[in-house]
Short mmCIF file of C-alpha atoms and ligand atoms in Angstrom, two decimals:
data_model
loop_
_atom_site.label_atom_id
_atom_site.label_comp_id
_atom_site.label_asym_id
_atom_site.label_seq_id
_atom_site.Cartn_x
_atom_site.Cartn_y
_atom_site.Cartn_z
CA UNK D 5 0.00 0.00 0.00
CA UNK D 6 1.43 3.06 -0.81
CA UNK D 7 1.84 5.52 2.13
CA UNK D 8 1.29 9.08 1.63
CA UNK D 9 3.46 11.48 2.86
CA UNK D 10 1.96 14.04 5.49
CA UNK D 11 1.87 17.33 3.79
CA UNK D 12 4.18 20.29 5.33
CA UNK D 13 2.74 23.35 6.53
CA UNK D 14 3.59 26.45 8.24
CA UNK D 15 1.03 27.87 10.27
CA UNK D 16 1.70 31.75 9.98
CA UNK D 17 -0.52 32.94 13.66
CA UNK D 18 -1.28 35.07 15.89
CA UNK D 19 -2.38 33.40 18.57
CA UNK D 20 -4.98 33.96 19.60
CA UNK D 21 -7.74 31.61 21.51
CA UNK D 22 -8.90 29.81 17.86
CA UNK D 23 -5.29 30.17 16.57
CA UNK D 24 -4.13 27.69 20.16
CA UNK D 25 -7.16 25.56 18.96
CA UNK D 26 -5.86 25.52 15.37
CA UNK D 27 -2.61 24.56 16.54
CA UNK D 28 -2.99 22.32 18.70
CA UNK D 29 -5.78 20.55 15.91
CA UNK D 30 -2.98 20.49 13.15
CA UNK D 31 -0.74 18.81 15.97
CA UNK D 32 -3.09 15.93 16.98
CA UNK D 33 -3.39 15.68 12.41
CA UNK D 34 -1.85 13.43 11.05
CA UNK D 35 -2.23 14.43 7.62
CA UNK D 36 0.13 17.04 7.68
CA UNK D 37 3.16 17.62 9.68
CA UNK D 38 3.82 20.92 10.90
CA UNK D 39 7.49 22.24 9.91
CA UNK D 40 7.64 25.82 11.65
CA UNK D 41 5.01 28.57 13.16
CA UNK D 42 5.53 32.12 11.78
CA UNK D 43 4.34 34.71 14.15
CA UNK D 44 2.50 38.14 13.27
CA UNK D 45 0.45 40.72 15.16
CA UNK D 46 -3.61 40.63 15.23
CA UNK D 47 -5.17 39.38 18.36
CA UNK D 48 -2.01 40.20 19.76
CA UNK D 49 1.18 42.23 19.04
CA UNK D 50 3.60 40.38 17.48
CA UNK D 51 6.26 39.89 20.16
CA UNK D 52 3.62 38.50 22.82
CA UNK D 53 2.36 36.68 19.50
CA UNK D 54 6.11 35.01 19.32
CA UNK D 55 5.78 33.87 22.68
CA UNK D 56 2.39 32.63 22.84
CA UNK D 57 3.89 29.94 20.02
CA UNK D 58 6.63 28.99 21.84
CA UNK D 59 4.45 28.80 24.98
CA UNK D 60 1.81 26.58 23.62
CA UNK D 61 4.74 24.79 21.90
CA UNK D 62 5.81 24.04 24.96
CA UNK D 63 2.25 22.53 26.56
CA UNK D 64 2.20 20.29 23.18
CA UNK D 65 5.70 18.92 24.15
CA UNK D 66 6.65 19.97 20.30
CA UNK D 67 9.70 22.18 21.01
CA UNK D 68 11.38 20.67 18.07
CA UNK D 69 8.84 23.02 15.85
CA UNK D 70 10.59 26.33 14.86
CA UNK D 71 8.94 30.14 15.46
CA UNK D 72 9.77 32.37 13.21
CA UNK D 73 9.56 35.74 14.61
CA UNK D 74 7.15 38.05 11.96
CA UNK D 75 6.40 41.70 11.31
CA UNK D 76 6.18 44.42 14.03
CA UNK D 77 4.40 47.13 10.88
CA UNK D 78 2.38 46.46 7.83
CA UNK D 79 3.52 46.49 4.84
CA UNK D 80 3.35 49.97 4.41
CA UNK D 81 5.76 50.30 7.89
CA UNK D 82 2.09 51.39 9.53
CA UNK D 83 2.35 51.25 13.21
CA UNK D 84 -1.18 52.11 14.54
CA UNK D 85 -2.01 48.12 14.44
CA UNK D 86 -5.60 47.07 15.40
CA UNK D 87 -4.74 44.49 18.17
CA UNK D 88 -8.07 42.19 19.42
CA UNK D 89 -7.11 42.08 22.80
CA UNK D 90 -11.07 42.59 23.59
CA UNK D 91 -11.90 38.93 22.12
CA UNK D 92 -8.90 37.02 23.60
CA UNK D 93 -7.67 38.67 26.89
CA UNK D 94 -4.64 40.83 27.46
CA UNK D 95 -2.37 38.22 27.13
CA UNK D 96 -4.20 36.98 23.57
CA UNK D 97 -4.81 33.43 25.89
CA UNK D 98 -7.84 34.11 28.04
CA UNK D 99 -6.02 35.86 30.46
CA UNK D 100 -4.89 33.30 32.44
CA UNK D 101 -0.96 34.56 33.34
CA UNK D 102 1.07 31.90 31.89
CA UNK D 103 4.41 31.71 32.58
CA UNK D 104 7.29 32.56 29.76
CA UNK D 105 8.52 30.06 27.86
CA UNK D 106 11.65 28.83 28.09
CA UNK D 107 12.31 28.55 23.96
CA UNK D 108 13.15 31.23 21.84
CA UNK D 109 12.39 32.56 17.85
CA UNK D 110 14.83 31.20 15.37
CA UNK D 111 17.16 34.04 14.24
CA UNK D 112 15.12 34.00 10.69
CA UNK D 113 12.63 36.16 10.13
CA UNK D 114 9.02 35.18 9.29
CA UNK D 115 9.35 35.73 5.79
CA UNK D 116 13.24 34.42 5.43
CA UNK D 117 11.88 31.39 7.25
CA UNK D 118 9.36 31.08 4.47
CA UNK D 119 11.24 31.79 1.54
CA UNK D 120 13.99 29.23 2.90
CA UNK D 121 11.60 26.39 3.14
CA UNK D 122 9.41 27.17 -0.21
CA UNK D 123 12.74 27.01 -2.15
CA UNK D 124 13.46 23.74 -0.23
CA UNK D 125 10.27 22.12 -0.73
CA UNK D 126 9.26 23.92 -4.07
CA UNK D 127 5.33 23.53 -4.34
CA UNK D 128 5.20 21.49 -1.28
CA UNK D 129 4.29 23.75 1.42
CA UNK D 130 0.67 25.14 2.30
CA UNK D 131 0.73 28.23 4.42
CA UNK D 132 -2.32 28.33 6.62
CA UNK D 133 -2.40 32.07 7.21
CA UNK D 134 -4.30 32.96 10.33
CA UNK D 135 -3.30 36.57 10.89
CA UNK D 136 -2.90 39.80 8.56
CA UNK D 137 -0.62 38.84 5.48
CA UNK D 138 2.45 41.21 6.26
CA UNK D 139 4.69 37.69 6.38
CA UNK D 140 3.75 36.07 3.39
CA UNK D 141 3.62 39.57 1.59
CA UNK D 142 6.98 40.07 2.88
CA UNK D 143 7.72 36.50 1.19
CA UNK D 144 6.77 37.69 -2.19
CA UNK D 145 8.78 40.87 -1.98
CA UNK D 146 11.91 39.18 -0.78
CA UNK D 147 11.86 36.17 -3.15
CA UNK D 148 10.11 37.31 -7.05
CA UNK D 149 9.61 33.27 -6.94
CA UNK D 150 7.90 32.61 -3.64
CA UNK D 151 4.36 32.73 -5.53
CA UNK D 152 5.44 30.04 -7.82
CA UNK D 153 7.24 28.33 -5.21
CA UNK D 154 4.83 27.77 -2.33
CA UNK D 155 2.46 24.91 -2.72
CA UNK D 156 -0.88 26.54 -1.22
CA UNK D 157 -1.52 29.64 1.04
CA UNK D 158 -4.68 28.75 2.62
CA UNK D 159 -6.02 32.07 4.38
CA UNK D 160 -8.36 33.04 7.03
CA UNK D 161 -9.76 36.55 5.86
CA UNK D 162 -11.95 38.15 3.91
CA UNK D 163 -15.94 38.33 4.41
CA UNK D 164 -17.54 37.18 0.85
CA UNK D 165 -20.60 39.10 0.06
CA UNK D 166 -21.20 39.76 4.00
CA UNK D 167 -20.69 42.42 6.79
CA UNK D 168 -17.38 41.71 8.44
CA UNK D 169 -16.36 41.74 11.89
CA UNK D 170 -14.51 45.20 12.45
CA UNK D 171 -17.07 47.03 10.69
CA UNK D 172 -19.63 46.11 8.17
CA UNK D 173 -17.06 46.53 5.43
CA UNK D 174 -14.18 44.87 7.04
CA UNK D 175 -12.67 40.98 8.59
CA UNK D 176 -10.04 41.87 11.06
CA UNK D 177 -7.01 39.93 9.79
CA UNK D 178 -7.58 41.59 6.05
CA UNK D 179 -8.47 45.02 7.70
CA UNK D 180 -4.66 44.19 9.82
CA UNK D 181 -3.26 44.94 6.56
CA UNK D 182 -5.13 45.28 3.42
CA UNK D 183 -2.31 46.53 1.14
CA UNK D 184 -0.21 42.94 2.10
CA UNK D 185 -3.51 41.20 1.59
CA UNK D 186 -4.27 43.11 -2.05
CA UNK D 187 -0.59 41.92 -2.96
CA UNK D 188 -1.29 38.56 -1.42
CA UNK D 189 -4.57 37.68 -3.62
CA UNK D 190 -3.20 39.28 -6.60
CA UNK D 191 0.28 37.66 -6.15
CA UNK D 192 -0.51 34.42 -8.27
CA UNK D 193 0.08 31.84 -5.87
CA UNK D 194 -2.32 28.80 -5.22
CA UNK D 195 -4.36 30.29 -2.96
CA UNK D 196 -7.85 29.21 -0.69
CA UNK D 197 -9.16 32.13 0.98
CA UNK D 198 -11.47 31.09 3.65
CA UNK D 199 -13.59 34.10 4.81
CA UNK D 200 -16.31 34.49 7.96
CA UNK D 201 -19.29 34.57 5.61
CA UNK D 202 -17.95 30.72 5.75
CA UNK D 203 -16.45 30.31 9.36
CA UNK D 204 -19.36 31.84 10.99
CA UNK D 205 -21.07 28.65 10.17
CA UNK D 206 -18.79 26.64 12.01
CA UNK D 207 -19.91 27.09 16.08
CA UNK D 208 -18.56 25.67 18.80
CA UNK D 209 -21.58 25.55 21.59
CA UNK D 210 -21.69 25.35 25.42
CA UNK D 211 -22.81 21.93 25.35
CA UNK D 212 -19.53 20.94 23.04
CA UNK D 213 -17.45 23.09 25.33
CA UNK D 214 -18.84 21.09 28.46
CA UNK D 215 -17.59 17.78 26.48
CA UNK D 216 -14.44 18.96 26.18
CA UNK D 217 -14.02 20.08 29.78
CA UNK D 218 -15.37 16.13 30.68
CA UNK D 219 -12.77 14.22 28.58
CA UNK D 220 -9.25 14.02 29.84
CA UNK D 221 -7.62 15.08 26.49
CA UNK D 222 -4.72 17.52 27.65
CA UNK D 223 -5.94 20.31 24.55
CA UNK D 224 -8.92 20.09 25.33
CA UNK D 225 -8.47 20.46 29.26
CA UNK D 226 -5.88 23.80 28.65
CA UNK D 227 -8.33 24.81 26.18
CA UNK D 228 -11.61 24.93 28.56
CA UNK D 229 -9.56 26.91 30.64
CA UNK D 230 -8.34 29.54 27.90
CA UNK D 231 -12.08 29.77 26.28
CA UNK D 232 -14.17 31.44 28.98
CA UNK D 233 -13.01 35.35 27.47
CA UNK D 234 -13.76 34.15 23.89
CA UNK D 235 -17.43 32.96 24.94
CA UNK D 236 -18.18 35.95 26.96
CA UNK D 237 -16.81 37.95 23.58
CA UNK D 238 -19.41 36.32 21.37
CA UNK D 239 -21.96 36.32 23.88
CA UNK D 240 -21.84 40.31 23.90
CA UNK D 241 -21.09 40.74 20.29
CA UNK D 242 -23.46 38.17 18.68
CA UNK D 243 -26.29 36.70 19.69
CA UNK D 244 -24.91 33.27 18.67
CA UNK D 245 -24.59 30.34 21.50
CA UNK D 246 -21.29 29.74 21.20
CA UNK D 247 -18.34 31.12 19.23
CA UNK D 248 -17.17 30.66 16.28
CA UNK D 249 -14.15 27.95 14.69
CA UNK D 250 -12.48 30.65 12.08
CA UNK D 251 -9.04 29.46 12.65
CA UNK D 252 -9.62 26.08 13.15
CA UNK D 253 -11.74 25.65 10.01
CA UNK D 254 -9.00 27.54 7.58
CA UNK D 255 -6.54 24.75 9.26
CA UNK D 256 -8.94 22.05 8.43
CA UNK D 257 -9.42 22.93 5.20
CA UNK D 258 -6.02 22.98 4.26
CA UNK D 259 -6.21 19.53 5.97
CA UNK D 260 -8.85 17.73 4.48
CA UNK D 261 -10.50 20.00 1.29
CA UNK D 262 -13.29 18.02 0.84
CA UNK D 263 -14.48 19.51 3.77
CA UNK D 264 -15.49 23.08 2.02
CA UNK D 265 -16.30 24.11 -1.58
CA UNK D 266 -15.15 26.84 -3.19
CA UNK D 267 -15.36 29.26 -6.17
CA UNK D 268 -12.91 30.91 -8.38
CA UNK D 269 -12.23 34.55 -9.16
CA UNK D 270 -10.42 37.49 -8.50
CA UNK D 271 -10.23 38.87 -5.24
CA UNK D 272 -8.89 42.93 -4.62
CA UNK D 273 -8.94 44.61 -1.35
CA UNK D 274 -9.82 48.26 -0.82
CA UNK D 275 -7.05 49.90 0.71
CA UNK D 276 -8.34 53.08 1.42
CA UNK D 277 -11.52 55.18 2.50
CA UNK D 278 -14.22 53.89 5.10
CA UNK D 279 -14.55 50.57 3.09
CA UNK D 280 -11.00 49.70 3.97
CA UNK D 281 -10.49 46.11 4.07
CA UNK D 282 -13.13 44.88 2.13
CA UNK D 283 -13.06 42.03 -0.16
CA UNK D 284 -14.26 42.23 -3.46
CA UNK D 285 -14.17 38.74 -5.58
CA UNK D 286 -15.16 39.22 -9.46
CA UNK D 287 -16.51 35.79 -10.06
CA UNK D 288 -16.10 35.69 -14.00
CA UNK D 289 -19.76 35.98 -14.85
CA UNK D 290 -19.76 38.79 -16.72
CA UNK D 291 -17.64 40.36 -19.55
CA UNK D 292 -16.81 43.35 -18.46
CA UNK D 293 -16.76 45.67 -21.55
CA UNK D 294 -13.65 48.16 -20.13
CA UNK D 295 -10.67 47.13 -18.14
CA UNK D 296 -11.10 46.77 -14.37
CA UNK D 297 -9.55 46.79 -11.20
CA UNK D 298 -9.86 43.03 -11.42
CA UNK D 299 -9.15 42.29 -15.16
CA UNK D 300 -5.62 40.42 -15.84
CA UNK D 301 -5.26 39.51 -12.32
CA UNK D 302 -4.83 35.55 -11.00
CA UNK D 303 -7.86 33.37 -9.92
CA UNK D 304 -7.70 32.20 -6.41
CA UNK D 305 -9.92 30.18 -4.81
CA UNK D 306 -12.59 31.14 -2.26
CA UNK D 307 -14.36 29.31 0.18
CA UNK D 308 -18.38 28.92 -0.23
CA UNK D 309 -20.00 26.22 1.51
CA UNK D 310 -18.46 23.82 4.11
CA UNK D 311 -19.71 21.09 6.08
CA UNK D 312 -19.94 22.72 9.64
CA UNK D 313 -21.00 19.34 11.52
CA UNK D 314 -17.57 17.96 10.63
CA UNK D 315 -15.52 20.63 11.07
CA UNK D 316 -16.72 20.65 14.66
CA UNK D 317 -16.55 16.59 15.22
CA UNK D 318 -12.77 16.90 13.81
CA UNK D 319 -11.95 19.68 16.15
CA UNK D 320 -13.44 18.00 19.53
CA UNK D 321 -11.78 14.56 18.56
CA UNK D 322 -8.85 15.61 17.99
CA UNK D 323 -8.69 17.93 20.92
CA UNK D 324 -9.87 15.20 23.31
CA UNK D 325 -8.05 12.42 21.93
CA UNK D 326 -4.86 13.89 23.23
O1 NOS G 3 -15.11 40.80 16.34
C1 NOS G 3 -13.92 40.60 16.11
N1 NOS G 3 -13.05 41.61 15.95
C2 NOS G 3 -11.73 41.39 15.70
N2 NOS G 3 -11.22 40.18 15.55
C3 NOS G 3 -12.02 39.14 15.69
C4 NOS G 3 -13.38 39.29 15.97
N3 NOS G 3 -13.92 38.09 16.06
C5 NOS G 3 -12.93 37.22 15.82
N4 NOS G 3 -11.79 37.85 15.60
C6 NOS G 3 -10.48 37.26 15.29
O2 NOS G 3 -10.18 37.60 13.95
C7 NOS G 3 -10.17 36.44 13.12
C8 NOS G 3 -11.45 36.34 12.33
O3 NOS G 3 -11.75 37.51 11.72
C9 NOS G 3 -9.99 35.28 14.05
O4 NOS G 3 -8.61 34.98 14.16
C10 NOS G 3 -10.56 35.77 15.36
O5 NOS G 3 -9.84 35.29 16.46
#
């Protein structure tokens, strides 16, 4: 029988309550081995994003995984970040004072780190992009070839044809940086985007949370204890019962792909002006009769329908069967 080699990936996060889950999900996979973490700001800065890796590194017992150390600015060296310290606690873990961990970043930088192993592996790798793109943009500038070269960049951003999450217009890890994400779409890699007007299907409810806390899977166990600020979040913000899987669901995708569908088209990103951040895909249907924003520009893919049931059972097996 012919045995299929895991496929690598490098989760690019910034972790981030769903970002431990997805972690600690692509761990416990073994469809896919996990070959380095690149770190970037979003729920967190990036520095407390670098050691919130190497922390839950650390609780996995899967030190031998690199971190990568990402971008402190955007792309366009902006400082004023948008952190989401409101949905995942002060310390991006559900406040819950962890000590430091003992590892530290490789010397590479995110986007070194990524060009190095693309050109290793060429069209090997999937990125699972979690964050704002700043890293893999990075990628692109520092290596012409890193489009061609990377296997897959399957990304968690974009809202498809629905209000986002920072404002009606925008998803927060495309609003983080939507000049690296307009360069990231447009860049002509392989790309899934997976956006919320797909993860929002995918909850996680009390009653699945009170499973987890009842099974003596070690993820599971830390995670009950880190997921009390993310329900309280979507309990004020939503009036869904639980909270949603974003992270987790872009991971499992890039796991398992039968588990979504998807369209093809060209996505842009407005940069500018009070729709900043939002994510336009031209889906091909009609011939435009003058040139566009969109015209000449690669397809990507982008997420449409996925089954939600699944997604869940995956993450609570794998989280309690640890
Ligand atoms: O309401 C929100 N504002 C900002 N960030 C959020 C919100 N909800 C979730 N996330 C975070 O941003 C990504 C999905 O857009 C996820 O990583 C999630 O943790």
């Amino acid at each position: 029988m012919a045995v299929t080699e895991p496929k690598k990936i490098i989760i690019d996060t910034d972790p981030g309550i769903d970002d431990a889950m997805a972690i600690f999900v692509a761990l416990q996979s073994p469809e896919v081995e996990v070959i380095g973490l690149t770190t970037i700001y979003g729920n967190v800065y990036t520095t407390l994003a670098t050691r919130n890796a190497l922390h839950l590194l650390e609780v996995a017992g899967r030190t031998d995984i690199p971190v990568a150390e990402g971008s402190h600015v955007t792309i366009t060296k902006g400082t004023k970040l948008r952190i989401a310290d409101f949905v995942h606690g002060a310390d991006g873990l559900g406040n819950q004072n962890f000590p430091p961990p003992k590892g530290k970043p490789i010397e590479q930088s995110a986007a070194a780190f990524l060009v190095e192993q693309a050109n290793l592996y060429p069209g090997k790798i999937t990125v699972v992009a979690l964050g704002p793109l700043t890293n893999i943009a990075l990628a692109t500038q520092l290596e012409p070839a890193f489009a061609k070269n990377i296997g897959q960049i399957v990304l968690l951003g974009g809202a498809f044809a629905v209000n986002g999450n920072v404002n009606p217009a925008a998803e927060a890890n495309i609003f983080g940086d939507p000049d690296a994400a307009d360069m990231v779409f447009t860049s002509g890699a392989d790309i899934l985007g997976v956006g919320i007007n797909v993860t929002h299907q995918v909850v996680l409810t009390d009653a699945d949370r009170e499973k987890l806390a009842r099974s003596n899977g070690k993820f599971a166990q830390y995670l009950c204890k880190i997921l009390d600020v993310y329900f309280s979040y979507h309990r004020d913000a939503y009036s869904t019962k639980g909270v949603y899987l974003h992270d987790p669901t872009a991971l499992l995708a890039a796991v398992n792909p039968s588990l979504i569908t998807y369209t093809e088209g060209v996505v842009r990103v407005q940069t500018n002006g009070i729709t900043r951040g939002l994510t336009i895909l031209y889906n091909k249907q009609k011939r435009f009769g003058e040139v566009t924003e969109w015209s000449d520009k690669p397809t990507v893919k982008v997420a449409v329908t996925v089954d939600a049931p699944a997604v869940v059972n995956l993450v609570m097996e794998r989280l309690m069967d640890s």
